[in-house]
CSV table of C-alpha atoms and ligand atoms in Angstrom, one decimal:
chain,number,residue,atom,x,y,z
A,897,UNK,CA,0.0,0.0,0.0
A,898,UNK,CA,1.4,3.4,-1.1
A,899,UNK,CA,0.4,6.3,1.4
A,900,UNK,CA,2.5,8.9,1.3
A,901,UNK,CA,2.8,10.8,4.8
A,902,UNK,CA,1.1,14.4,3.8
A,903,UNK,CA,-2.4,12.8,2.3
A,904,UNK,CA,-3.8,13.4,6.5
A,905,UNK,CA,-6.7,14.7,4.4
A,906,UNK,CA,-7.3,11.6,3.1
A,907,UNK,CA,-7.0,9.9,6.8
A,908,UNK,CA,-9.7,12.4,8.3
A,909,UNK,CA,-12.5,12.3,5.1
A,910,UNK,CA,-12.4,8.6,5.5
A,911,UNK,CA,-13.2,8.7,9.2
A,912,UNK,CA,-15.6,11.6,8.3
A,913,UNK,CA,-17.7,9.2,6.1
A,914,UNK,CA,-17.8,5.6,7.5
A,915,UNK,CA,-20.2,4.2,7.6
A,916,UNK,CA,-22.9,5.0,10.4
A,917,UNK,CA,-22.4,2.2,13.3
A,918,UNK,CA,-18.7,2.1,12.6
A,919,UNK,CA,-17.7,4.0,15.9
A,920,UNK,CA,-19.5,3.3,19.1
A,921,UNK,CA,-17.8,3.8,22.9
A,922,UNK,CA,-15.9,-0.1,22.3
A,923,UNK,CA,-16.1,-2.4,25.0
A,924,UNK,CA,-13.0,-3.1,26.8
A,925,UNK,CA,-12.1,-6.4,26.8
A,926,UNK,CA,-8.5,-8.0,28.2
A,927,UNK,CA,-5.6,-8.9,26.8
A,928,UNK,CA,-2.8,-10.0,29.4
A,929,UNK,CA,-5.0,-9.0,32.2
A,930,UNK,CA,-5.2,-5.1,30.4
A,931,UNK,CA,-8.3,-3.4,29.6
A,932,UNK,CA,-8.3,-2.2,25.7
A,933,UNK,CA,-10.9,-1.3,23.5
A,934,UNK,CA,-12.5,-4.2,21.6
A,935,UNK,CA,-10.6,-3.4,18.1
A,936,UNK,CA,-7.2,-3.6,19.8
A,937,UNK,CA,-8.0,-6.7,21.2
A,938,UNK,CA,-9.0,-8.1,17.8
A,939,UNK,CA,-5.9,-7.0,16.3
A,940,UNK,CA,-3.9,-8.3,19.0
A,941,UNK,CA,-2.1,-10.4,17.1
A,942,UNK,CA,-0.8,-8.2,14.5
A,943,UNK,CA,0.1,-5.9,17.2
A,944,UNK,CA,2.2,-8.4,18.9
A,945,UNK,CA,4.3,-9.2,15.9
A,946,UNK,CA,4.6,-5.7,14.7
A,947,UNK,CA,8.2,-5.4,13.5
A,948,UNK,CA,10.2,-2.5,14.9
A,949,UNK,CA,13.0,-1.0,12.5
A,950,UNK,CA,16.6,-0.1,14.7
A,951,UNK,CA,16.1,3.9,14.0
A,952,UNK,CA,12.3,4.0,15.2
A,953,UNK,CA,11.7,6.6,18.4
A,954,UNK,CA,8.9,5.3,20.1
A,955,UNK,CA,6.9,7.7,22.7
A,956,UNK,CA,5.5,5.5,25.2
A,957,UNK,CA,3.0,6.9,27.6
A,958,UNK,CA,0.1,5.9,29.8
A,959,UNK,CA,-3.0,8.3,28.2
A,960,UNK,CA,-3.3,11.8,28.8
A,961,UNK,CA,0.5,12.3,30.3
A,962,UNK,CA,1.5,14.8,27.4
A,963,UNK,CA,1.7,12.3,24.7
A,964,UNK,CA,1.0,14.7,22.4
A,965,UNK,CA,3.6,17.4,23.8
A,966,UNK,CA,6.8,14.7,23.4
A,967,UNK,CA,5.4,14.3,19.8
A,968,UNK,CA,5.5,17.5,18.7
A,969,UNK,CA,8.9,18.0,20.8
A,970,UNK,CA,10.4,15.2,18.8
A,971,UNK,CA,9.6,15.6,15.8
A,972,UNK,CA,10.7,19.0,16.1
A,973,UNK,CA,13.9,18.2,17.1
A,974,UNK,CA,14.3,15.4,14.5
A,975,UNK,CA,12.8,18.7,12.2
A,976,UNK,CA,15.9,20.7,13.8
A,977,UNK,CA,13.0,23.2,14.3
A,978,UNK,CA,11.4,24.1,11.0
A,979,UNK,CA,8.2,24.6,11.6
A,980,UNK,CA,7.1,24.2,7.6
A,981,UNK,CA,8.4,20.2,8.1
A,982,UNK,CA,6.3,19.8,11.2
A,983,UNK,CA,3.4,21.1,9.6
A,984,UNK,CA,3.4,18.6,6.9
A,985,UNK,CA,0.8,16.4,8.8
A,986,UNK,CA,-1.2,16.3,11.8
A,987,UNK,CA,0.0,14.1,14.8
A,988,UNK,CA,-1.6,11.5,14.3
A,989,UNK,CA,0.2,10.8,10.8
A,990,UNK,CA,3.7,12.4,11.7
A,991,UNK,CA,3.4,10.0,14.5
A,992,UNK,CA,1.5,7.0,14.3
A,993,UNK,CA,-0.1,5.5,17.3
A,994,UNK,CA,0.9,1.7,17.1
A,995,UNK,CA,-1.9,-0.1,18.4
A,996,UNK,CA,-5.2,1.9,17.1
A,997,UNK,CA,-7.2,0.0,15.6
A,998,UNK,CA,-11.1,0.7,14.1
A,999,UNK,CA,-13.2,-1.5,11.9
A,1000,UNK,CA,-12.4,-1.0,8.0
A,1001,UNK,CA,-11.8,1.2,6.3
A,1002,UNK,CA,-10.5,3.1,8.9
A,1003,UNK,CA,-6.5,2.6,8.7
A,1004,UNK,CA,-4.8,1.2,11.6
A,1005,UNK,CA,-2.0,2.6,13.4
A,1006,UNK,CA,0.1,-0.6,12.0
A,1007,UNK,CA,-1.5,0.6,8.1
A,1008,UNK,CA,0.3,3.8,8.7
A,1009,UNK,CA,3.0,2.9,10.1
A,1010,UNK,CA,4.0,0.4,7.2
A,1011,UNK,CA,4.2,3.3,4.7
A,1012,UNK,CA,5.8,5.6,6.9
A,1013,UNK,CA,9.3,6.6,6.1
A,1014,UNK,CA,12.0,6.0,8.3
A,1015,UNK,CA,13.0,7.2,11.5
A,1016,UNK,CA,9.8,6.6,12.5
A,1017,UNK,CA,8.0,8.5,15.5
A,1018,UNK,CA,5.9,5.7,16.9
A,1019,UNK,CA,3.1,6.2,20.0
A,1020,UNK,CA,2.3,4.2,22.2
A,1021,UNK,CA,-0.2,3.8,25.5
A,1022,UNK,CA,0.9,-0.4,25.9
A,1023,UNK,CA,2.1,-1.1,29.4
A,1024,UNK,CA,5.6,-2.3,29.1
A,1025,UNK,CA,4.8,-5.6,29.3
A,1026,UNK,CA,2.6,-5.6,26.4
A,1027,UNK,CA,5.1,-4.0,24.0
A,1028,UNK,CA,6.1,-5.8,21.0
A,1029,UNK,CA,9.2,-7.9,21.6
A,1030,UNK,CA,11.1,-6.3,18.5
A,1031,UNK,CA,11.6,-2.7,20.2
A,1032,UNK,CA,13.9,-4.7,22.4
A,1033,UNK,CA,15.4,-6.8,19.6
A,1034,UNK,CA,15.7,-3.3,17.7
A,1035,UNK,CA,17.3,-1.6,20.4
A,1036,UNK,CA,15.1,1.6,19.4
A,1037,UNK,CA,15.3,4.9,21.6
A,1038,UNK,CA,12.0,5.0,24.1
A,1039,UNK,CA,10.6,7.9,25.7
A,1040,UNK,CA,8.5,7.6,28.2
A,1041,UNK,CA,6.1,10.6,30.0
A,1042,UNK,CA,4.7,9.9,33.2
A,1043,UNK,CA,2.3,12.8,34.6
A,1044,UNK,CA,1.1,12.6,38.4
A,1045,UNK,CA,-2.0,10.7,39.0
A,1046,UNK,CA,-4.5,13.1,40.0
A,1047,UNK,CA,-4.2,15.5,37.0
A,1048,UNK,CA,-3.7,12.6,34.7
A,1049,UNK,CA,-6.9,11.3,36.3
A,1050,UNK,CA,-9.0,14.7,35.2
A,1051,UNK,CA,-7.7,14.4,32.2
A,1052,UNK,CA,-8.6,11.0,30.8
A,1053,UNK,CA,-12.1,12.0,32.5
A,1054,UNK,CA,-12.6,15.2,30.1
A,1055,UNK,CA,-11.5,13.2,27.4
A,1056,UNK,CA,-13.3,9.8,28.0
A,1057,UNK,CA,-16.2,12.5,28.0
A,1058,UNK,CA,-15.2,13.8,24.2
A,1059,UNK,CA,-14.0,10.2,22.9
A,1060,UNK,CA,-16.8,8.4,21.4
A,1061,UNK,CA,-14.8,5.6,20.9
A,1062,UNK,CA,-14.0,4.9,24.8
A,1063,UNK,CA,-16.3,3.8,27.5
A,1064,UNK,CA,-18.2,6.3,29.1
A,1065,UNK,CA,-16.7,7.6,31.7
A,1066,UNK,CA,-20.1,8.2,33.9
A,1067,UNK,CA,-19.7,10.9,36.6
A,1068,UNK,CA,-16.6,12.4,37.8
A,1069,UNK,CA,-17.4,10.7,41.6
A,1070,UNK,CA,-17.5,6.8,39.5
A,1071,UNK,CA,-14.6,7.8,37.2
A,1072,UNK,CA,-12.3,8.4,40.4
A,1073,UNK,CA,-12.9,4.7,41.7
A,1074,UNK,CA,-12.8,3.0,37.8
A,1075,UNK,CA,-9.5,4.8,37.5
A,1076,UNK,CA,-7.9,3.5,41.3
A,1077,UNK,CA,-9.2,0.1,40.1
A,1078,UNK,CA,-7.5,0.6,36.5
A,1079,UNK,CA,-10.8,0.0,35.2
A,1080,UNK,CA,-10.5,2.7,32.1
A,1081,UNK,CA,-8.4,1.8,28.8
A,1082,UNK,CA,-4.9,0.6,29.2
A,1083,UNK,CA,-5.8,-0.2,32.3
A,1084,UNK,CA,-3.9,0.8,35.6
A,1085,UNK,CA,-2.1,4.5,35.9
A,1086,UNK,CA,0.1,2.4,38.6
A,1087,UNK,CA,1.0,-0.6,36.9
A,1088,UNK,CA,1.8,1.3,33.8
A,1089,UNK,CA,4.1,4.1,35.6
A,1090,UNK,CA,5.7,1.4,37.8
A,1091,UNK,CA,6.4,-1.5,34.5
A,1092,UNK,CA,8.1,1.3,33.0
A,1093,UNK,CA,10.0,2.8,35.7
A,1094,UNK,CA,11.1,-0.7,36.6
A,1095,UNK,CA,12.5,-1.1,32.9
A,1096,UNK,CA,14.3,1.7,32.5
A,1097,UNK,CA,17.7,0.3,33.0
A,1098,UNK,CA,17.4,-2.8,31.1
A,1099,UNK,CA,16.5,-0.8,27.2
A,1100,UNK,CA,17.3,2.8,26.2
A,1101,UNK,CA,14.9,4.4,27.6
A,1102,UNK,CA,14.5,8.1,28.7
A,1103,UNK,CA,11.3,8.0,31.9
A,1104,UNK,CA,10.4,11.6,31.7
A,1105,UNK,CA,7.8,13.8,33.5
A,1106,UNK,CA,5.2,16.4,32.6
A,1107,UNK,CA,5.6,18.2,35.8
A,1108,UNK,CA,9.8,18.8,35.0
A,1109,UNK,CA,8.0,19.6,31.2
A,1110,UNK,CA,6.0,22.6,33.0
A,1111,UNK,CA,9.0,23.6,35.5
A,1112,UNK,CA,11.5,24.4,32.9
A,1113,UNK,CA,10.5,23.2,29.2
A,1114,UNK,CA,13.6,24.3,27.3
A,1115,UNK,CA,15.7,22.0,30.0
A,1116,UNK,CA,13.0,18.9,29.1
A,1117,UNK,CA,13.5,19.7,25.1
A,1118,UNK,CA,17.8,19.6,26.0
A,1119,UNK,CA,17.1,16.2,28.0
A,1120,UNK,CA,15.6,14.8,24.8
A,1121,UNK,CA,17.9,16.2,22.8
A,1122,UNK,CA,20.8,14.9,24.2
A,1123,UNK,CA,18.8,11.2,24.5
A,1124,UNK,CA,18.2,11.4,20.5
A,1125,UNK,CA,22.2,12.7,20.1
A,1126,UNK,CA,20.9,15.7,18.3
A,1127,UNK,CA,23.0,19.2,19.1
A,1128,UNK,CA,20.9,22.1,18.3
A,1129,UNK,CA,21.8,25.6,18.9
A,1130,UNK,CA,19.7,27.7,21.6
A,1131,UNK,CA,18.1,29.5,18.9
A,1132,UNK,CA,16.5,26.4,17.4
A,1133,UNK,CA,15.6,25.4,21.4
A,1134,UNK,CA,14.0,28.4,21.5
A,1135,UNK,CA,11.9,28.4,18.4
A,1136,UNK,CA,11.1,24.6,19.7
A,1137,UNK,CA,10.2,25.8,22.8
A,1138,UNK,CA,7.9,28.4,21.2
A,1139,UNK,CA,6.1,26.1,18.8
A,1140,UNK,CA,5.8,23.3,21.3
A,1141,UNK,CA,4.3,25.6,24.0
A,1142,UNK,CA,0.4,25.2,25.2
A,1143,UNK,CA,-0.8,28.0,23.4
A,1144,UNK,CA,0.8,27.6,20.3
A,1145,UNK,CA,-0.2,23.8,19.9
A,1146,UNK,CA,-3.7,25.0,20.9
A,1147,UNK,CA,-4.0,26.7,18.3
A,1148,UNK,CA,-2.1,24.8,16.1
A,1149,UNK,CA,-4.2,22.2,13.4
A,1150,UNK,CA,-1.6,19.8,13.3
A,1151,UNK,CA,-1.2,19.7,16.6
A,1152,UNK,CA,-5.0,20.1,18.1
A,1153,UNK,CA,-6.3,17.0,16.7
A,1154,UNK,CA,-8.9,19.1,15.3
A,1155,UNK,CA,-8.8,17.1,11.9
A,1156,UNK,CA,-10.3,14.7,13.5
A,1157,UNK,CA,-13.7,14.5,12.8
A,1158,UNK,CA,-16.3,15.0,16.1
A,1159,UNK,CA,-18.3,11.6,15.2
A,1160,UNK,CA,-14.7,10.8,16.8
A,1161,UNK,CA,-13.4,13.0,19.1
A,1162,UNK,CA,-15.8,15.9,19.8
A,1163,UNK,CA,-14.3,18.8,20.9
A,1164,UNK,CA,-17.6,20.9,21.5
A,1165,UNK,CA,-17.2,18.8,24.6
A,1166,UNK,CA,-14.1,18.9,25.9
A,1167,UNK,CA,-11.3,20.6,23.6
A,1168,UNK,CA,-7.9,18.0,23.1
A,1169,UNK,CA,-6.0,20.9,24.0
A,1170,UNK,CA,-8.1,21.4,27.7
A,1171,UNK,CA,-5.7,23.2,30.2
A,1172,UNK,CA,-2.6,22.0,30.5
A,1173,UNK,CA,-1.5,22.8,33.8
A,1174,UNK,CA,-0.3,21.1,36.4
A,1175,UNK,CA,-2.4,21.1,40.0
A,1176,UNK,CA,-5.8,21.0,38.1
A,1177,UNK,CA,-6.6,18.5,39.8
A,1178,UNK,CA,-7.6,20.3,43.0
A,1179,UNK,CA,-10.4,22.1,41.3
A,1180,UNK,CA,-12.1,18.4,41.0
A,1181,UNK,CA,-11.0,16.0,43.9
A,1182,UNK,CA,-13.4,16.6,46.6
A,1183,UNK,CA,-12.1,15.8,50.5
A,1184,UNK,CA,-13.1,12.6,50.5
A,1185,UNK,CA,-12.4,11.7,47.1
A,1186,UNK,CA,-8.5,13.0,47.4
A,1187,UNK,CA,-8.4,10.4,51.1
A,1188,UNK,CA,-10.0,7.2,49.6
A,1189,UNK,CA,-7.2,8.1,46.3
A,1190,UNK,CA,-4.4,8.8,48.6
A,1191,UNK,CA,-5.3,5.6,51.2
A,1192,UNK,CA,-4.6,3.6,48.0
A,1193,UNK,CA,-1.8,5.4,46.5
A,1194,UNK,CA,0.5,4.8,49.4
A,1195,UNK,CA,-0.4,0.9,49.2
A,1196,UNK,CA,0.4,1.0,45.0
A,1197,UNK,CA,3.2,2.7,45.0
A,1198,UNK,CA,4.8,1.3,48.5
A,1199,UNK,CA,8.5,0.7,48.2
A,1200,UNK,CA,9.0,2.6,45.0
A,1201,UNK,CA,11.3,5.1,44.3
A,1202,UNK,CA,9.2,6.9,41.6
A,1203,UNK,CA,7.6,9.9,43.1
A,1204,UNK,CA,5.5,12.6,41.3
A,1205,UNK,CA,5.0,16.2,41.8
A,1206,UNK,CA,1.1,17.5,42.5
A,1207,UNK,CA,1.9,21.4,41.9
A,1208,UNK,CA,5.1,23.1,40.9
B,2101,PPS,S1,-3.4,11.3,24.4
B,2101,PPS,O1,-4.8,11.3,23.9
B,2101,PPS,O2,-3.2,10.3,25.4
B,2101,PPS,O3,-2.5,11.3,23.3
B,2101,PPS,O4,-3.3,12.7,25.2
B,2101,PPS,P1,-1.9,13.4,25.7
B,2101,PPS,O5,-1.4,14.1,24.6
B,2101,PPS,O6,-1.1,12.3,26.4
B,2101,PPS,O7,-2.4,14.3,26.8
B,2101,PPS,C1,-3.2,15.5,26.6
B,2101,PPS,C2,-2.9,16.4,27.8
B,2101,PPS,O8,-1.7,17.0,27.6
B,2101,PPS,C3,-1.9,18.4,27.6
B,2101,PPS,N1,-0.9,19.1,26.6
B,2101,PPS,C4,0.0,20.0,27.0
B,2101,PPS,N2,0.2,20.5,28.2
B,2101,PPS,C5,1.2,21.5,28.3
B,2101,PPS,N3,1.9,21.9,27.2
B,2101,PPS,C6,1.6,21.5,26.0
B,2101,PPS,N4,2.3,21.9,24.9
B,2101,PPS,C7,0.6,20.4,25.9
B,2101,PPS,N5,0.1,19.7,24.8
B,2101,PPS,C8,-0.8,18.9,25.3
B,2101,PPS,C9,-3.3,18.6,27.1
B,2101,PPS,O9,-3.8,19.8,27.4
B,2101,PPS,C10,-4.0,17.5,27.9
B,2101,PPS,O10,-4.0,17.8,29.3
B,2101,PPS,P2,-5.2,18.5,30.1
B,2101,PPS,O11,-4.9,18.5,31.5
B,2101,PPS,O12,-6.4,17.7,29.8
B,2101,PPS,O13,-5.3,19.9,29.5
């Protein structure tokens, strides 16, 4: 299959016109014990097998911990910031998410992968456990964003809200307990921050947070840098810093994921690009809500030396 990478047009008029029926809120069904939505888990298979090339970058990231943000840093930096290349496309085809999956003849993550030119930018929300074998084999470069629970929680609530393709999230006061028990797609905030921390050592992987991201983003977009062996000068940092900021992706199109249609995502609901901030979480977790999260917090994360920031 020929696709070249700039025919996004193409991606978001076929999702525009499937046919009615073709996207519901999937079920979640498991696979190794890890909630994804029903067309992942058909596809398993394929996803299991998909073969990694040695120069692939793959952004790894449990949902909603500024997935998006790392994109748009990388492929900025691989871009050595010209902003023309890293509007060739929007996300979602710069930077193919590996294990999407819809019914035909919606193309998968894998579909667009196949016909995307190397290095590839690959995304990721699979637990460590579940990635395919052939990163390792590969050896490819992995970063990994980790964002502190509580916001991370609020969210993946706002955007379970917007995503007709996940489960509903139901109100804020249910979504708080589905989330502790890792009942939410991709399963468990804890066991997908922990497998990862855990692996650090044993790949080349760079375990980054959003909270250092909002502290001090030109120091973050060095970090990476560095990681990807790329030496920039600090006038292309700054112009990375600049495009990559909130307010610029915000109001960017291939960086909004507004090309998506709203029989998808619908962002009269809840826009992709919300508030990010760091401490929102306080404006939602209620007394009791923030004790019964916290009483099981300390028992997840017990003997771990990953910690998270909740303001900065
Ligand atoms: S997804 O659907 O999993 O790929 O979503 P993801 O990109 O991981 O997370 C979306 C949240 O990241 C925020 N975001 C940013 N924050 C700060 N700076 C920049 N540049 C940025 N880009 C995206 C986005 O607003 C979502 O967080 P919330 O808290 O909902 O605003």
């Amino acid at each position: 299959m020929e696709r070249p990478e700039d025919d996004s047009m193409d991606y978001s008029t076929i999702l525009e016109n499937v046919p009615e029926g073709t996207f519901y809120r999937f079920p979640l069904i498991p696979i190794h014990g890890v909630p994804l939505m029903k067309p992942i888990a058909d596809s398993w298979e394929r996803i299991e097998k998909f073969q990694a090339r040695p120069d692939d970058i793959l952004i790894s990231t449990y949902p909603k911990a500024g997935t998006t943000w790392m994109q748009e840093i990388v492929d900025s930096i691989m871009n050595e910031g010209e902003v023309e290349k890293t509007s060739r496309a929007p996300t979602h085809v710069r930077s193919p998410f590996l294990e999407i999956c819809s019914p035909p003849p919606v193309p998968s993550g894998i579909d667009l992968l196949e016909v995307t030119p190397s290095p590839r930018l690959v995304k990721t929300h699979l637990m460590y456990e579940l990635t395919p074998e052939s990163f390792w084999h590969q050896k490819c470069k992995v970063i990994y964003v980790a964002r502190n629970a509580k916001d991370n929680a609020v969210s993946y609530y706002y955007f379970d809200k917007m995503n007709k393709t996940q489960p509903d999230p139901g109100t804020w006061d249910e979504y708080v307990i589905k989330y502790l028990k890792g009942d939410v797609a991709w399963g468990s905030w804890f066991s997908h921050v922990l497998g990862w921390w855990n692996a650090r050592h044993k790949h080349d992987i760079l375990y980054m947070f959003y909270e250092d991201m909002k502290e001090d983003p030109k120091r973050e977009i060095r970090k990476v840098m560095k990681f990807l062996g790329k030496d920039l000068s600090e006038d292309v940092v700054e112009k990375i810093y600049r495009h990559t900021s909130f307010d610029t992706m915000k109001d960017n199109p291939m960086a909004n994921y507004s090309s998506i249609p709203s029989n998808v995502l619908d962002q009269s609901l809840s826009p992709f690009m919300r508030k990010g901030e760091v401490g929102d979480w306080m404006n939602h977790f209620t007394e009791s809500q923030n004790k019964i999260f916290d009483e099981e917090y300390q028992k997840k994360m017990a003997g771990s030396t990953l910690k998270f920031r909740y303001k900065i």
